[in-house]
Amino acid sequence: MKTLFEKVWSDHVVMQEPGSPAILSIDLHLVHEVTSPQAFTGLEKRGLKVRRPERTVATMDHSTPTIKTSLPMLEPMARKQLETLAQNCERHGIQLHAYGSDTTGIVHVLGPERGLTRPGMTIVCGDSHTSTHGAFGALAFGIGTSEVEHVLATQCLLQHRPKTLEVRVDGRLGPGVTGKDVILAIIAKLGVGGGTGFVIEYTGSAIRALDMAGRMTVCNMSIEAGARAGMIAPDDTTIDYLARTRVPPTDRELAKWRALPTDEGATFDRSISLDASELVPMITFGTMPDTGIPIDAPIPAGNDKALAYMGLEAGRPLLGRDVDVVFVGSCTNSRIEDLRAAAGILRGRHVAKNVRMLVVPGSMKIKRDAEAEGLDEVFRAAGAEWREPGCSMCIAMNGDEVPAGKFAVSTSNRNFEGRQGKGARTLLASPLTAAASAVAGKVADPRTLV
Amino acid sequence: MEKITSRVVPLPVDDVDTDQIIPARFLKVTSREGLILFADWRAPGKPAAILDTDEAKGCEVLLAGRNFGCGSSREHAPWALVGAGFRAVIAASFADIFKGNALKNGLLPVEVDEATLAKLHAVRASDPQMDVTIDLEAQLLLAPGVAARFPIDPFAKRCLRDGVDELGYLLAHLKEIEAHEARG
Ligand code: SF4
C-alpha cells in the first residue's frame, strides 16, 4: 500500500547508497532567465553539455515587460538576462519560448497548457512555485541554481526522501469561495514553516470538485507553508484537461495514471483536515502568507512588526479599507478561469477612481483565448489595464510595481515586505475578491457581487 | 571547513524570507556579483542596520530567529550571505530549499532549539564581543554558557569537510542513470 507520492518517488529513484541521498531521475526540467545563467556558466566551466536537452524547456517570464515592446528597448540588465538565456538555449539545443513569441508565458502556466506536465512525472525548475505542477499528480518542486546545473548536466538530482502530509478538505465550497481561499485557509492553519520537510497530498471531496485551474492554485502555494511539493491524484478532470492539450494521453499513459492514486489504507506521516462548508473568502493582513483571515474578520493582535509595516491596526477589519492597486495575475491566478471570474464581476461595472487595476494573463495562449471571448473588452471597459503575459507585479522585477506605502489586493502568492515594490503593502486574495475590491475601491466581500 | 570561531551579527527576527535577504531587483544579474545583502533592511532603525557598523566587521556568523530563509528558491540568498563574509547562520529552523542552497555554497546552517537561541541572543546583547565556535566535525556549537549539538545531514557534512561536490557524485554514477532511463 503506497501513497501517490511514494509511487512517483520509487519510480524515479535511480539508486541510493547508505548515508547518501537518493539519485532521483527528472522527467522535465523547466528553465527561466533569472535562476539559470550561473548554472549554464558552471556547466561550461566544467566542459559539460546539457545531457537531455529534449527534456528541458525554457521560457522568459520574470523580468519581461507586460507592455508591448521589443528586446532592444529593455532596460540593459533585463535585456542581458534574456539574451543570455537565448544564447544558452541556442548553444545547448533547448526549446525556448522566447519573449515576444506567440507561445511564451509564465513557466508554471506554460508546462500544463502545452501538455508538458503529466501525471506521475518528476518536474523541477529553479523556482519555488514549481509545486503548481503537482495538481496533475506529478512530483514537482523548486530547486536552487546549483541544482539547475546538476539537472542540466545529469538529468538527475540528489534528494532526501521527504515525509508525507495529507491535507483533506471535505464538503462543498459556498458561492464566492475558490481554490485560492482554500489554500489561504490551509496555510493559515499550517503556518509558514508547518509543511517544512513534507510533500503534501491534497485529498477530499472539495479538492476533487475543483477544476484543474483551482487545483493548480492550491498546489502552487504549497511552498508558502514550507512544503516543497503539493500533489493531487489524477482523475477524470485531469485526463479531460490533458485531452484538450496538444499532446492528448495515450492508452499506455492512461493505464499508468489510473494506478497512481494513493492506495486505500496507505498511511501518511501526518494528516490534517478542513471542512469546506465552513470556508469563506480569505485575505491576508500581514507580511507572511500564513496571515490569511476570513474577509469579514478583525485583524488579530500579536503581529506588531508586520502591522507596523502594513500600517494596519489589530482589532479592526480589513473589509472596507481603501485600496490603491488591484493585480490579477501570477502563476497562482492568471489562467483563463481566473480571468473569467474577475471579468464576471467587472462586467457592467467600473473600477473605482482611486484604484489602478492591472490584469496580466499567464501566457500568450490565455491572452488570445481571453480576447476571443471578449474578456479584454470587459476589462478595458471597466477601466482596468489589459497587459502582455508575464510574472509582472507578482515579483515586481519588470517595472510593474506597487508604490511605497500603497495597498494592493493581489491574486499572487507572496505578501513579503517589498515583494511588489519597495514599501508596497500586499493583501493576498482570490480573483473574485480582487475584482470586487477594484469595483468598491475598498477591500470588498465578493459574495455581495457574485 | 573544520571550525569557525567568530563574533556574531544578531538578527533576532523570525521568518526572514529570501526577498529580504536579497530583494528581487537584484535578481537581474547573470553572475554572482553585485548582490547587496538585506538591501532594504540596512537603513537606520531597520533590522539589519548593524551590518554597516564596526560591530559587524569581520563577523562570519549570523545569529537569526526561527524559519530563516523561507520563500523563494533563489540561490542569490546564500550567495549574498557568503559574499558578505558569512560562513554560518544560526537559527531555530530553516526553510528547506534555503538550507540545501546554503550547504551547496559552503554556508553552514546551524539549527539549535529555541531556548539555546534565546540564550545566545541574550549573551550577545550583554556582550557584543561574544565569540561562538562552530565545530563541524563534532557538530557542536560553543559560546559562553552554551554547548549545543546541531544536526547536519551526513552526506552534506562529508561534502563540506572533504570539499566533495554533489555534481561530481552524480557524474560518477552516469552508468546507473543511463540504465535506469533505459528501463523507461
Ligand atoms: S508569477 Fe510570481 S511566483 Fe510565479 S513564477 Fe513568476 S515570480 Fe514566481
Short mmCIF file of C-alpha atoms in Angstrom, two decimals, chain A residues 10-15 17-21 23 25 34-35 37-38 41 46 48 51-52 55 63 75 77-78 80-81 84 125-128 142-147 149-150 153-158 160 192-193 195-198 223-224 226 228 252 287-288 290 305 309 395-398 414 416-419 422, chain B residues 12-20 23-35 39-41 43 46-47 66-67 70-76 79 93-101 104-105 153-156 158-159 165-184:
data_model
loop_
_atom_site.label_atom_id
_atom_site.label_comp_id
_atom_site.label_asym_id
_atom_site.label_seq_id
_atom_site.Cartn_x
_atom_site.Cartn_y
_atom_site.Cartn_z
CA SER A 10 10.11 4.99 -6.05
CA ASP A 11 9.57 5.01 -9.80
CA HIS A 12 12.28 7.65 -10.16
CA VAL A 13 14.95 6.57 -7.69
CA VAL A 14 17.98 5.53 -9.74
CA MET A 15 19.92 4.32 -6.70
CA GLU A 17 23.83 4.41 -1.16
CA PRO A 18 23.69 4.13 2.62
CA GLY A 19 24.26 7.50 4.23
CA SER A 20 23.69 9.34 0.95
CA PRO A 21 20.63 10.95 -0.57
CA ILE A 23 19.66 9.90 -7.02
CA SER A 25 15.69 10.91 -12.18
CA VAL A 34 16.56 34.50 -13.61
CA THR A 35 17.89 31.34 -11.95
CA PRO A 37 22.58 31.93 -16.15
CA GLN A 38 25.02 30.96 -13.37
CA THR A 41 28.22 29.19 -16.69
CA ARG A 46 33.40 22.04 -16.38
CA LEU A 48 29.85 19.72 -19.83
CA ARG A 51 22.62 15.88 -21.10
CA ARG A 52 18.95 15.67 -22.14
CA ARG A 55 13.62 17.11 -21.55
CA SER A 63 11.91 40.26 -16.00
CA GLU A 75 16.47 48.04 -19.51
CA MET A 77 20.23 44.22 -17.19
CA ALA A 78 16.92 42.60 -18.11
CA LYS A 80 21.26 40.92 -20.94
CA GLN A 81 19.49 38.27 -18.89
CA THR A 84 21.95 35.15 -22.09
CA CYS A 125 12.53 24.28 -12.05
CA GLY A 126 14.67 26.94 -10.42
CA ASP A 127 11.56 28.47 -8.92
CA SER A 128 9.78 27.59 -5.71
CA GLY A 142 11.63 24.13 -6.86
CA ILE A 143 15.42 23.92 -6.85
CA GLY A 144 18.35 26.31 -6.50
CA THR A 145 20.76 27.30 -9.23
CA SER A 146 23.40 24.68 -8.23
CA GLU A 147 20.72 22.03 -8.66
CA GLU A 149 23.28 22.86 -13.04
CA HIS A 150 23.09 19.29 -11.69
CA ALA A 153 24.44 18.01 -16.54
CA THR A 154 22.89 14.70 -15.49
CA GLN A 155 19.07 14.93 -15.69
CA CYS A 156 19.18 13.83 -12.04
CA LEU A 157 19.21 15.35 -8.57
CA LEU A 158 20.36 14.23 -5.15
CA HIS A 160 16.41 13.14 0.60
CA VAL A 192 4.69 29.26 7.03
CA GLY A 193 7.01 26.58 8.38
CA GLY A 195 4.93 21.95 5.95
CA THR A 196 8.74 22.02 6.04
CA GLY A 197 10.15 18.59 5.18
CA PHE A 198 6.84 17.31 3.82
CA ILE A 223 5.63 26.22 -0.66
CA GLU A 224 4.06 29.07 1.35
CA GLY A 226 7.13 25.37 3.69
CA ARG A 228 8.36 21.83 -1.39
CA ARG A 252 -0.43 3.33 -22.18
CA THR A 287 3.79 40.10 5.59
CA MET A 288 3.71 36.28 5.53
CA ASP A 290 0.00 32.44 6.65
CA LYS A 305 6.19 44.10 13.25
CA TYR A 309 4.95 47.64 8.02
CA ILE A 395 7.71 39.86 -8.16
CA ALA A 396 7.97 43.44 -9.49
CA MET A 397 11.17 42.86 -11.48
CA ASN A 398 9.87 44.20 -14.78
CA ARG A 414 3.60 36.31 -1.56
CA PHE A 416 6.57 39.65 1.89
CA GLU A 417 7.85 43.13 2.65
CA GLY A 418 8.73 44.82 -0.63
CA ARG A 419 7.66 41.87 -2.77
CA LYS A 422 9.78 48.75 -2.10
CA PRO B 12 16.57 38.35 16.05
CA VAL B 13 13.73 38.18 13.53
CA ASP B 14 11.55 35.14 12.75
CA ASP B 15 10.51 34.12 9.22
CA VAL B 16 13.22 36.09 7.42
CA ASP B 17 12.30 35.45 3.80
CA THR B 18 14.60 35.37 0.80
CA ASP B 19 13.04 38.58 -0.55
CA GLN B 20 14.55 40.35 2.48
CA PRO B 23 15.32 41.70 -2.93
CA ALA B 24 14.08 40.71 -6.39
CA ARG B 25 15.53 43.76 -8.10
CA PHE B 26 18.99 42.22 -7.61
CA LEU B 27 17.98 39.07 -9.47
CA LYS B 28 18.73 40.54 -12.87
CA VAL B 29 22.40 39.62 -12.55
CA THR B 30 23.86 36.91 -14.74
CA SER B 31 26.78 36.26 -12.36
CA ARG B 32 27.08 36.16 -8.56
CA GLU B 33 28.34 39.72 -8.30
CA GLY B 34 26.53 42.91 -7.37
CA LEU B 35 24.29 41.44 -4.66
CA ALA B 39 19.44 45.79 0.91
CA ASP B 40 16.10 47.09 2.23
CA TRP B 41 16.81 46.33 5.89
CA ALA B 43 18.61 51.87 6.87
CA LYS B 46 15.84 48.59 10.33
CA PRO B 47 16.71 45.02 11.46
CA ARG B 66 13.04 30.92 13.52
CA ASN B 67 12.28 29.69 9.96
CA CYS B 70 11.60 30.95 3.71
CA GLY B 71 10.14 31.91 0.34
CA SER B 72 11.84 31.66 -2.99
CA SER B 73 14.39 29.16 -4.29
CA ARG B 74 16.83 31.91 -5.29
CA GLU B 75 20.39 30.80 -4.60
CA HIS B 76 21.22 34.50 -4.68
CA TRP B 79 25.46 33.91 -2.48
CA SER B 93 14.84 26.34 11.97
CA PHE B 94 15.50 26.82 8.27
CA ALA B 95 13.35 26.61 5.17
CA ASP B 96 14.14 23.51 3.11
CA ILE B 97 15.33 24.99 -0.16
CA PHE B 98 17.41 27.63 1.59
CA LYS B 99 19.14 25.01 3.70
CA GLY B 100 20.07 22.96 0.62
CA ASN B 101 21.24 26.02 -1.26
CA LYS B 104 25.98 23.84 -1.62
CA ASN B 105 27.73 27.18 -1.18
CA ASP B 153 22.92 15.56 7.05
CA PRO B 154 25.89 13.14 6.90
CA PHE B 155 26.26 13.47 3.13
CA ALA B 156 26.31 17.26 3.29
CA ARG B 158 31.07 14.83 4.00
CA CYS B 159 30.78 17.26 1.08
CA ASP B 165 30.78 18.29 -4.72
CA GLU B 166 27.37 16.85 -5.47
CA LEU B 167 27.70 17.16 -9.21
CA GLY B 168 30.88 15.12 -9.10
CA TYR B 169 28.99 12.42 -7.19
CA LEU B 170 26.17 12.40 -9.76
CA LEU B 171 28.57 12.31 -12.70
CA ALA B 172 30.31 9.32 -11.15
CA HIS B 173 27.01 7.41 -11.39
CA LEU B 174 26.14 8.14 -15.02
CA LYS B 175 26.12 4.42 -15.84
CA GLU B 176 23.40 3.73 -13.29
CA ILE B 177 21.47 6.77 -14.51
CA GLU B 178 21.59 5.54 -18.09
CA ALA B 179 20.49 2.06 -17.05
CA HIS B 180 17.54 3.50 -15.15
CA GLU B 181 16.47 5.58 -18.12
CA ALA B 182 16.75 2.58 -20.44
CA ARG B 183 14.27 0.71 -18.25
CA GLY B 184 11.80 3.52 -19.02
#
